[in-house]
mmCIF file of C-alpha atoms in Angstrom:
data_model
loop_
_atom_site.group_PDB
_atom_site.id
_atom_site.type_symbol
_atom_site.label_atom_id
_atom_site.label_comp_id
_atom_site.label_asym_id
_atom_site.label_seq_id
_atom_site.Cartn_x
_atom_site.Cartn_y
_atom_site.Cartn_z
ATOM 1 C CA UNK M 1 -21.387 16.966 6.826
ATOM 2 C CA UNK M 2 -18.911 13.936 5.932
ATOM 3 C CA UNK M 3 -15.332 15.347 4.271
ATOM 4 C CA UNK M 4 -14.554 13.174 1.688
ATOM 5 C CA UNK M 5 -10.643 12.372 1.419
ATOM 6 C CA UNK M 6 -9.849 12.938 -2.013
ATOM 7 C CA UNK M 7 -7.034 10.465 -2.512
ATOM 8 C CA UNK M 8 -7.172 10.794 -6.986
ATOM 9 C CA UNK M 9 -6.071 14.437 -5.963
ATOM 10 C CA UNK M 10 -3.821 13.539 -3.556
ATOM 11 C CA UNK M 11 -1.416 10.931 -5.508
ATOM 12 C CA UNK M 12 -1.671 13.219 -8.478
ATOM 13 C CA UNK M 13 -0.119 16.326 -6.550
ATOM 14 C CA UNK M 14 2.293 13.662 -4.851
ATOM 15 C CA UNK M 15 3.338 12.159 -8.035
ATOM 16 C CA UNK M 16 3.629 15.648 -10.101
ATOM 17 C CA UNK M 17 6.382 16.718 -7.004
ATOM 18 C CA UNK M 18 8.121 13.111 -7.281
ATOM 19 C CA UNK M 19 8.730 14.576 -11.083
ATOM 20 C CA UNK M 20 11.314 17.130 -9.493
ATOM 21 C CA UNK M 21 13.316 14.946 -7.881
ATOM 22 C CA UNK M 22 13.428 12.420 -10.784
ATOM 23 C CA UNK M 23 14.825 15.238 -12.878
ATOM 24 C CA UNK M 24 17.407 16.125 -10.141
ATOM 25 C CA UNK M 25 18.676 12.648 -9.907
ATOM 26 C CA UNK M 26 18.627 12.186 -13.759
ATOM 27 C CA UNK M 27 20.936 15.524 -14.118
ATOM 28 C CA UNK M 28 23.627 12.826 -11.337
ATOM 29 C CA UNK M 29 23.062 10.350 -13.839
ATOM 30 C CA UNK M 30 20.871 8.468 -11.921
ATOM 31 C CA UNK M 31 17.800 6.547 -13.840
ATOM 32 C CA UNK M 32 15.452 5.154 -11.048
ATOM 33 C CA UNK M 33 13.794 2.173 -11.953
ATOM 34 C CA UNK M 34 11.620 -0.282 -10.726
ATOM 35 C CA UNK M 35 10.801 -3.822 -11.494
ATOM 36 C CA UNK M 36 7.616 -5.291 -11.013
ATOM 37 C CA UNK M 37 7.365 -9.402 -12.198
ATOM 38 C CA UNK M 38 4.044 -10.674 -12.225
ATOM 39 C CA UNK M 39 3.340 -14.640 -12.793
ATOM 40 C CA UNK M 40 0.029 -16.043 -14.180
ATOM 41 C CA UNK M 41 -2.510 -14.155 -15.704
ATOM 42 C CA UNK M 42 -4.618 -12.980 -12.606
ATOM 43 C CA UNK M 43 -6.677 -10.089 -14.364
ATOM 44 C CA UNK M 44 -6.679 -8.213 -11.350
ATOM 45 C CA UNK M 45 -3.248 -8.446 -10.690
ATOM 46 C CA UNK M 46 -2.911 -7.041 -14.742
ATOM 47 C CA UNK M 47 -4.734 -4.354 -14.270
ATOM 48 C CA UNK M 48 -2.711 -3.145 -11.158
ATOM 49 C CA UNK M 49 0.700 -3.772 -12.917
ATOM 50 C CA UNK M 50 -0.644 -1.945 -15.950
ATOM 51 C CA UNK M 51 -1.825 1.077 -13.724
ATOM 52 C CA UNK M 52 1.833 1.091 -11.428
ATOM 53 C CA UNK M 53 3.544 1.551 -15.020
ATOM 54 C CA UNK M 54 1.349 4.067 -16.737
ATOM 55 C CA UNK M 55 2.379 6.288 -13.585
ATOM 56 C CA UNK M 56 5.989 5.457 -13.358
ATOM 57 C CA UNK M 57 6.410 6.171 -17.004
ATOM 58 C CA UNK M 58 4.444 9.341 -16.672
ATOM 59 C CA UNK M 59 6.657 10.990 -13.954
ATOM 60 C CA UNK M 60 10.124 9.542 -15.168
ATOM 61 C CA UNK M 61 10.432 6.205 -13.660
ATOM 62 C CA UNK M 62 12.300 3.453 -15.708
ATOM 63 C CA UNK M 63 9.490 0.549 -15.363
ATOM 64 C CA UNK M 64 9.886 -2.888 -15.925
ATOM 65 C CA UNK M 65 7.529 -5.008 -16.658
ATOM 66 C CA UNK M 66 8.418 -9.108 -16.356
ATOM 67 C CA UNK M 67 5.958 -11.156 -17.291
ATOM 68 C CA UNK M 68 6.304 -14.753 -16.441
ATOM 69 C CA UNK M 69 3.563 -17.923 -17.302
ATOM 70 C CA UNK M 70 1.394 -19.633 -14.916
ATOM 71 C CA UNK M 71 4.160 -22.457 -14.640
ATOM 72 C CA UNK M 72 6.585 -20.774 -13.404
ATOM 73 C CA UNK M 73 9.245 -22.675 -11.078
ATOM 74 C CA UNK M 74 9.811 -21.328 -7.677
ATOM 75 C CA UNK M 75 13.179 -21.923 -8.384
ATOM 76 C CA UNK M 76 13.389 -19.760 -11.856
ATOM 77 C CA UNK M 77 11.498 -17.394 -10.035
ATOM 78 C CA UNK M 78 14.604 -16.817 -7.145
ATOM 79 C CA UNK M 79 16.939 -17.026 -10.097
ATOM 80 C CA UNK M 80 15.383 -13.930 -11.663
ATOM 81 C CA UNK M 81 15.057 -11.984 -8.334
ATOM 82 C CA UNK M 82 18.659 -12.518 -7.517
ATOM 83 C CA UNK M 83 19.742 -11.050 -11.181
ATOM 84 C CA UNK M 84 17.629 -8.227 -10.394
ATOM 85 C CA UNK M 85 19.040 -8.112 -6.661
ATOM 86 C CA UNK M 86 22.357 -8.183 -8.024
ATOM 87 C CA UNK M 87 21.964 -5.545 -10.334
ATOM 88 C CA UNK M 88 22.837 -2.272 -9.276
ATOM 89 C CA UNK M 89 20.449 0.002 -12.229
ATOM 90 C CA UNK M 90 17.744 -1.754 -10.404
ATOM 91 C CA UNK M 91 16.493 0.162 -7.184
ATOM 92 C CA UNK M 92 13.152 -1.357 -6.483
ATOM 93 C CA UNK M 93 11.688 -4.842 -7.166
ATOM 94 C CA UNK M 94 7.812 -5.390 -6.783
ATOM 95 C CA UNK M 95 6.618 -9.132 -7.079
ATOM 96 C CA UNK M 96 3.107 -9.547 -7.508
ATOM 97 C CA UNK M 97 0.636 -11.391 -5.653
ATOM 98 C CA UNK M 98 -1.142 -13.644 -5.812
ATOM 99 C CA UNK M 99 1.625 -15.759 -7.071
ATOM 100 C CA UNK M 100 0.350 -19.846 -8.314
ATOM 101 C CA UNK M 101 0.330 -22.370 -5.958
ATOM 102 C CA UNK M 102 3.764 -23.973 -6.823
ATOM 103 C CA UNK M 103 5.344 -21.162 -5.460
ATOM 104 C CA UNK M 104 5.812 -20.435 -1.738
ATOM 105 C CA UNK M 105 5.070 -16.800 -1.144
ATOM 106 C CA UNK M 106 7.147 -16.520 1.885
ATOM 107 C CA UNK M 107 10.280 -17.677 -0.154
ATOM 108 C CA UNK M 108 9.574 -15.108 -2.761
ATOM 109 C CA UNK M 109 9.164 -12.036 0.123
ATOM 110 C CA UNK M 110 12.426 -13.293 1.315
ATOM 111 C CA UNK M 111 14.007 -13.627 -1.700
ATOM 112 C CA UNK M 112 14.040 -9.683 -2.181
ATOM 113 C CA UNK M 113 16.600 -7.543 -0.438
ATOM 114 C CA UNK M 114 15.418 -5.569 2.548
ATOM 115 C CA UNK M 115 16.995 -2.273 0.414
ATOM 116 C CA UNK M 116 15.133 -3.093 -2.856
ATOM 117 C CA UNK M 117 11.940 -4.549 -1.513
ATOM 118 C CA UNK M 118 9.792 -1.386 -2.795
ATOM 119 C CA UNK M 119 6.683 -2.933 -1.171
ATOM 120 C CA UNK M 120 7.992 -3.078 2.074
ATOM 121 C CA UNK M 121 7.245 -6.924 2.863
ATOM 122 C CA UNK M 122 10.352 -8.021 3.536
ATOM 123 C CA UNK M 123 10.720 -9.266 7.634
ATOM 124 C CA UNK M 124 13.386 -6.976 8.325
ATOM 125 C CA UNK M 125 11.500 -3.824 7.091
ATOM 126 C CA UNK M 126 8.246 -5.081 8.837
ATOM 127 C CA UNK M 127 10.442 -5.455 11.899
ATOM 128 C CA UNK M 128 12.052 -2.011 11.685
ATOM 129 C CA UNK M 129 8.536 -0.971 11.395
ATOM 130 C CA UNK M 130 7.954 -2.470 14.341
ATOM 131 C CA UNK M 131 10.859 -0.375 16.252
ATOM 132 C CA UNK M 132 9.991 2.679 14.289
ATOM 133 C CA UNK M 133 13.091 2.542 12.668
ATOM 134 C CA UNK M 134 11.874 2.167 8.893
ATOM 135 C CA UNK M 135 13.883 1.666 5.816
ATOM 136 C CA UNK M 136 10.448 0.447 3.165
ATOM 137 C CA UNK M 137 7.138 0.330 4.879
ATOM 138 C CA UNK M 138 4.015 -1.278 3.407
ATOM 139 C CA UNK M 139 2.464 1.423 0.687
ATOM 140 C CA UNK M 140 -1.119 1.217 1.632
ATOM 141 C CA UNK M 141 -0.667 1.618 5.210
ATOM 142 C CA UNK M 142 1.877 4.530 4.373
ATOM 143 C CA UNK M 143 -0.515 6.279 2.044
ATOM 144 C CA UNK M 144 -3.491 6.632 4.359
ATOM 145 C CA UNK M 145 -0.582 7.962 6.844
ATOM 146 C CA UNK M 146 -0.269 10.689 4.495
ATOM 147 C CA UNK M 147 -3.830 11.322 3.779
ATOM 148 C CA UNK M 148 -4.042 11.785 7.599
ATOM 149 C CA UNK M 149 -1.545 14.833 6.728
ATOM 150 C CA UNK M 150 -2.583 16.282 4.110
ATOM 151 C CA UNK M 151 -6.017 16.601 5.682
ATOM 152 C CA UNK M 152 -4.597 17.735 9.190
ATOM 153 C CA UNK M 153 -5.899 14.803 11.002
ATOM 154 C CA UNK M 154 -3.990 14.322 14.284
ATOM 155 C CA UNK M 155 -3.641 10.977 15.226
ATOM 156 C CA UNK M 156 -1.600 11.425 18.247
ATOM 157 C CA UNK M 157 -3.512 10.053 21.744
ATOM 158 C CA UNK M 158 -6.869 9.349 19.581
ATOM 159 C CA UNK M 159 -8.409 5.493 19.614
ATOM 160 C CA UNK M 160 -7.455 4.080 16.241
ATOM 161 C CA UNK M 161 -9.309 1.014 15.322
ATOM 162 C CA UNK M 162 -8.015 -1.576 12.450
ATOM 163 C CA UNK M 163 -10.417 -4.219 11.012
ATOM 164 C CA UNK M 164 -8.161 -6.817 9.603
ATOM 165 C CA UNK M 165 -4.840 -7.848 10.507
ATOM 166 C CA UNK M 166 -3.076 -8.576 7.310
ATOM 167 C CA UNK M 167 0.570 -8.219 6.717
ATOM 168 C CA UNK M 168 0.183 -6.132 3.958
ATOM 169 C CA UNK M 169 -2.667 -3.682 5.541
ATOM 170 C CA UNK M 170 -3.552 -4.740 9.025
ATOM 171 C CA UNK M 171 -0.525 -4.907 10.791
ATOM 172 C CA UNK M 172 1.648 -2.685 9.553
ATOM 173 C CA UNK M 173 -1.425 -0.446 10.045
ATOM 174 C CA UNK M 174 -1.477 -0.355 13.261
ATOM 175 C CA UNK M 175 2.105 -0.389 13.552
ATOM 176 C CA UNK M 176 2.564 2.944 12.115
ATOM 177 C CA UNK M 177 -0.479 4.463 14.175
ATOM 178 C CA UNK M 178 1.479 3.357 16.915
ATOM 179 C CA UNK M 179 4.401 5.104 15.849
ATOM 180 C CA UNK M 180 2.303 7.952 15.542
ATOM 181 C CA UNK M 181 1.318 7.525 19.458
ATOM 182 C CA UNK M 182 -2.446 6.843 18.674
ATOM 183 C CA UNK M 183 -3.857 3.689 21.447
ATOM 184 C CA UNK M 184 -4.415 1.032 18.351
ATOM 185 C CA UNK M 185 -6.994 -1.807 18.971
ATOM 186 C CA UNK M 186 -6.596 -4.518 15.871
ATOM 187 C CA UNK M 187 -9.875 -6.260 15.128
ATOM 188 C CA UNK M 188 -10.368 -9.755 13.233
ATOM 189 C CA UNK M 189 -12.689 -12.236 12.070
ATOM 190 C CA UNK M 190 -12.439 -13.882 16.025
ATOM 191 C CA UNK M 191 -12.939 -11.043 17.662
ATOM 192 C CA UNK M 192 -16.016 -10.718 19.768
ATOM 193 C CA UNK M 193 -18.618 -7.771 20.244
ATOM 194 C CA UNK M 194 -16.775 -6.216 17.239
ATOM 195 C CA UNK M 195 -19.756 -3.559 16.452
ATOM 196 C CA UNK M 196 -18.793 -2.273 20.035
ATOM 197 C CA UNK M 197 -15.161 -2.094 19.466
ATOM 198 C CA UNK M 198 -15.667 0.099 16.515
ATOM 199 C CA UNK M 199 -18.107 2.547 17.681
ATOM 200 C CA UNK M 200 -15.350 3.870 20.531
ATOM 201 C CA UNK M 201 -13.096 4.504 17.341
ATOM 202 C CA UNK M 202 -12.226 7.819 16.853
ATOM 203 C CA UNK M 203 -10.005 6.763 13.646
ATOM 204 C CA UNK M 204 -11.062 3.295 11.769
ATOM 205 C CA UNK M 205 -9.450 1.341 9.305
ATOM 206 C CA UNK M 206 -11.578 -0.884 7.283
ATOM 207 C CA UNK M 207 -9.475 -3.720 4.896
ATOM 208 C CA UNK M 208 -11.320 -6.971 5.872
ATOM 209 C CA UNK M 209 -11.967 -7.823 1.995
ATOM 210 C CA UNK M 210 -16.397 -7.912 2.679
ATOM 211 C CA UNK M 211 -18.208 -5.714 0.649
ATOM 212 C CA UNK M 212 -20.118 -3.458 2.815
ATOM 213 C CA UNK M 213 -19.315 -4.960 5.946
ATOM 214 C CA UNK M 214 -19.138 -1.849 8.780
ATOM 215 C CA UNK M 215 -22.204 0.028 9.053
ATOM 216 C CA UNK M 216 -23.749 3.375 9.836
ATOM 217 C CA UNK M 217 -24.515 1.564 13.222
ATOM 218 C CA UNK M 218 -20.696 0.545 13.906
ATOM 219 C CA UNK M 219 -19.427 4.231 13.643
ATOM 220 C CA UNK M 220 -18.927 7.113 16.327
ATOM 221 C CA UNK M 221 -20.361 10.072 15.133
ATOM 222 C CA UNK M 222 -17.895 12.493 13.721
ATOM 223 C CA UNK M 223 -15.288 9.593 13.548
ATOM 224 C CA UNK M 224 -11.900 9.207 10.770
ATOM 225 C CA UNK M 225 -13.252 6.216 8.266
ATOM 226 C CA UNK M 226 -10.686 5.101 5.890
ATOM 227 C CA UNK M 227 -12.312 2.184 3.498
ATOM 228 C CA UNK M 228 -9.259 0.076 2.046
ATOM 229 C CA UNK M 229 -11.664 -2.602 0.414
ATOM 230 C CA UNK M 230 -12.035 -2.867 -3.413
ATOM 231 C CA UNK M 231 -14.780 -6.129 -4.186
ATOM 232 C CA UNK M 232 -16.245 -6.354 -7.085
ATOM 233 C CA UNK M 233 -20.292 -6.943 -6.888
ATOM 234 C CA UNK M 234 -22.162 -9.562 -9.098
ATOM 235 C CA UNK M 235 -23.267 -6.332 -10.743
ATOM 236 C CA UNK M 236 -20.046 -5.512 -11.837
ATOM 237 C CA UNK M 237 -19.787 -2.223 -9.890
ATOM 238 C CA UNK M 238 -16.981 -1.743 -6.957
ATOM 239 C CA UNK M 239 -17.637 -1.535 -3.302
ATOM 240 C CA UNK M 240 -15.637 -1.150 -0.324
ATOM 241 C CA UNK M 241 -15.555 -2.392 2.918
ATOM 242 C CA UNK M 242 -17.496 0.160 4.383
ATOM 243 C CA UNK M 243 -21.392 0.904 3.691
ATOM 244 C CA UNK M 244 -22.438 4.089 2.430
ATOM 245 C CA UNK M 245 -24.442 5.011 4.599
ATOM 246 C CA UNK M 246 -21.047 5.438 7.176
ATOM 247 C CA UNK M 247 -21.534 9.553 5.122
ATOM 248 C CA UNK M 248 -24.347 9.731 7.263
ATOM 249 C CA UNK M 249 -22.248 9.977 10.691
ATOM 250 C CA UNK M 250 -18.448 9.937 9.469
ATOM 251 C CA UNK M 251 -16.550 13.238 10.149
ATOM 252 C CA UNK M 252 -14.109 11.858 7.004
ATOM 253 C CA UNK M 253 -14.477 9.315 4.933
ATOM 254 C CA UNK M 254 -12.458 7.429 1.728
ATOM 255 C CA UNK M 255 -14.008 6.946 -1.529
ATOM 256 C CA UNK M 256 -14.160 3.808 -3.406
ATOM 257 C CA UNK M 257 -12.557 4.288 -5.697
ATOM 258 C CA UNK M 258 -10.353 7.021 -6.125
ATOM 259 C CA UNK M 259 -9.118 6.621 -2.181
ATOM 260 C CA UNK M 260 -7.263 4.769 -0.641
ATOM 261 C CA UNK M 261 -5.996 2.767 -4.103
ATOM 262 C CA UNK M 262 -4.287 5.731 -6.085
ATOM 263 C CA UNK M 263 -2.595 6.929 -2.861
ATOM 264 C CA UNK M 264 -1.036 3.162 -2.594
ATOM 265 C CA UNK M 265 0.581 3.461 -6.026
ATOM 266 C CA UNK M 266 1.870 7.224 -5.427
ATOM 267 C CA UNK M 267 3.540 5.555 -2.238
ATOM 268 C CA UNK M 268 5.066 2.724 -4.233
ATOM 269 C CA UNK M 269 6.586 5.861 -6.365
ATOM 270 C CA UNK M 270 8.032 7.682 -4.129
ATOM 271 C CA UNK M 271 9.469 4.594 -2.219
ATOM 272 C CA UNK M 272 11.178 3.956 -5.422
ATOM 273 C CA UNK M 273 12.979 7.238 -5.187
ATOM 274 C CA UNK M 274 13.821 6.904 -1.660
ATOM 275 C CA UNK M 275 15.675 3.404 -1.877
ATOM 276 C CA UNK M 276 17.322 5.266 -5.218
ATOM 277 C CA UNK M 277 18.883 8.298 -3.053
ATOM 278 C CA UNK M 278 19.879 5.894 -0.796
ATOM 279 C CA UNK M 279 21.457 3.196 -3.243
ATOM 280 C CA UNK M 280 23.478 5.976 -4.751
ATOM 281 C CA UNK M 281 23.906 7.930 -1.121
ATOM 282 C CA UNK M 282 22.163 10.912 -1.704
ATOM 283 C CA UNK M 283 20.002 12.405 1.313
#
């Protein structure tokens, strides 16, 4: 019988023990807050904003919300990040992408200090990643880290599989499993005999961005499936990455939703609090 990894109940206990340490820093006179500027008016990317604030607000986060049009300079954009660089009530800044084709994403990821960069982007924080020396690491990959906690799911010396190899998901990914001493294979849209790879998987990490797209047939029986994908069907109705029929022979599995997504935004909390403590050296 398939566990299912409850990650709604998961970010909610996270986020209702982040409330503690708000309250602890607010009695130093410390008020952490986070920006988050979003360009255009990509739905998807208002729906995510809206759902980051509602939780920072509920838990004691200062959130602010910048909201910028569609033609947006790249240039006024790196203005704005440097004022909020600059400005020391300001612990984390979050831009959001997809970002319009005028401005150069790279630029913008740049742009951010390494000790503000709340989403963990940033080349030098991917790099200390790398060295397993982290100061902000990616929130996705660093919430299905903790679900692998919370659920007692050792990772150490077990064949961890990622399918993708983004550089928000992917390779940071397989970076931390690394870090973790699992042996990581990272799997692509050129990789060969992929079904084959999968199946010796005792841990697999779906967040290719296909609907469906592993398969009861691609799965070890009794293996770790975590489903990062979130596409929305012609019918309206979300699916992940992963079929559901992967219950039949997973050992664990995420939801979609209610998985992998809430766990991403309780990580992109408590990141907030962390570059706080350390802004105003405390722990």
């Amino acid at each position: 019988m398939v566990k299912i990894i409850d990650g709604k109940e998961l970010a909610q206990t996270t986020t209702d023990n982040l409330k503690f340490e708000i309250e602890n820093l607010k009695k130093k006179g410390v008020i952490p807050a986070l920006v988050v500027i979003v360009v255009g008016e990509d739905q998807a990317s208002q729906i995510y904003v809206k759902n980051k604030h509602r939780v920072a607000e509920s838990i004691g986060i200062k959130s602010i919300i910048t909201k910028l049009p569609s033609s947006t300079s790249e240039s006024d954009l790196l203005a704005l990040i440097s004022e909020y660089n600059e400005n020391p009530d300001v612990h984390g800044i979050l831009v959001q992408l997809p970002l319009p084709k005028q401005i150069n994403e790279k630029k913008i990821t740049e742009s951010i200090r390494p000790e503000k960069d709340v989403d963990g982007f940033h080349p030098v924080n991917i790099g200390r990643l790398v060295m397993n020396d982290p100061l902000a690491i990616p929130c996705t990959p660093m919430g299905i880290m903790r679900m692998f906690t919370a659920y007692d799911i050792d990772v150490e010396g077990k064949n961890a599989v990622v399918v993708g190899r983004s550089n928000i998901v992917g390779k940071p990914m397989a970076a931390l499993l690394l870090n973790a001493n699992a042996t990581v294979t990272v799997t692509h849209s050129h990789t060969q005999n992929l079904s084959e790879i999968t199946k010796q998987a005792d841990i697999l990490v779906v967040a290719i961005g296909q609907a469906n797209f592993v398969k009861k047939a691609d799965v070890k029986q009794g293996a770790v499936v975590i489903d990062v994908g979130m596409n929305r069907l012609d019918s309206g109705k979300l699916a992940g990455d992963v079929d559901k029929d992967v219950s039949d022979v997973a050992g664990y599995l995420t939801p979609v939703p209610k998985g992998v997504g809430p766990m991403t935004i309780a990580m992109l909390m408590e990141q907030t609090i962390e570059l706080t403590k350390r802004s105003v050296g405390i722990g």
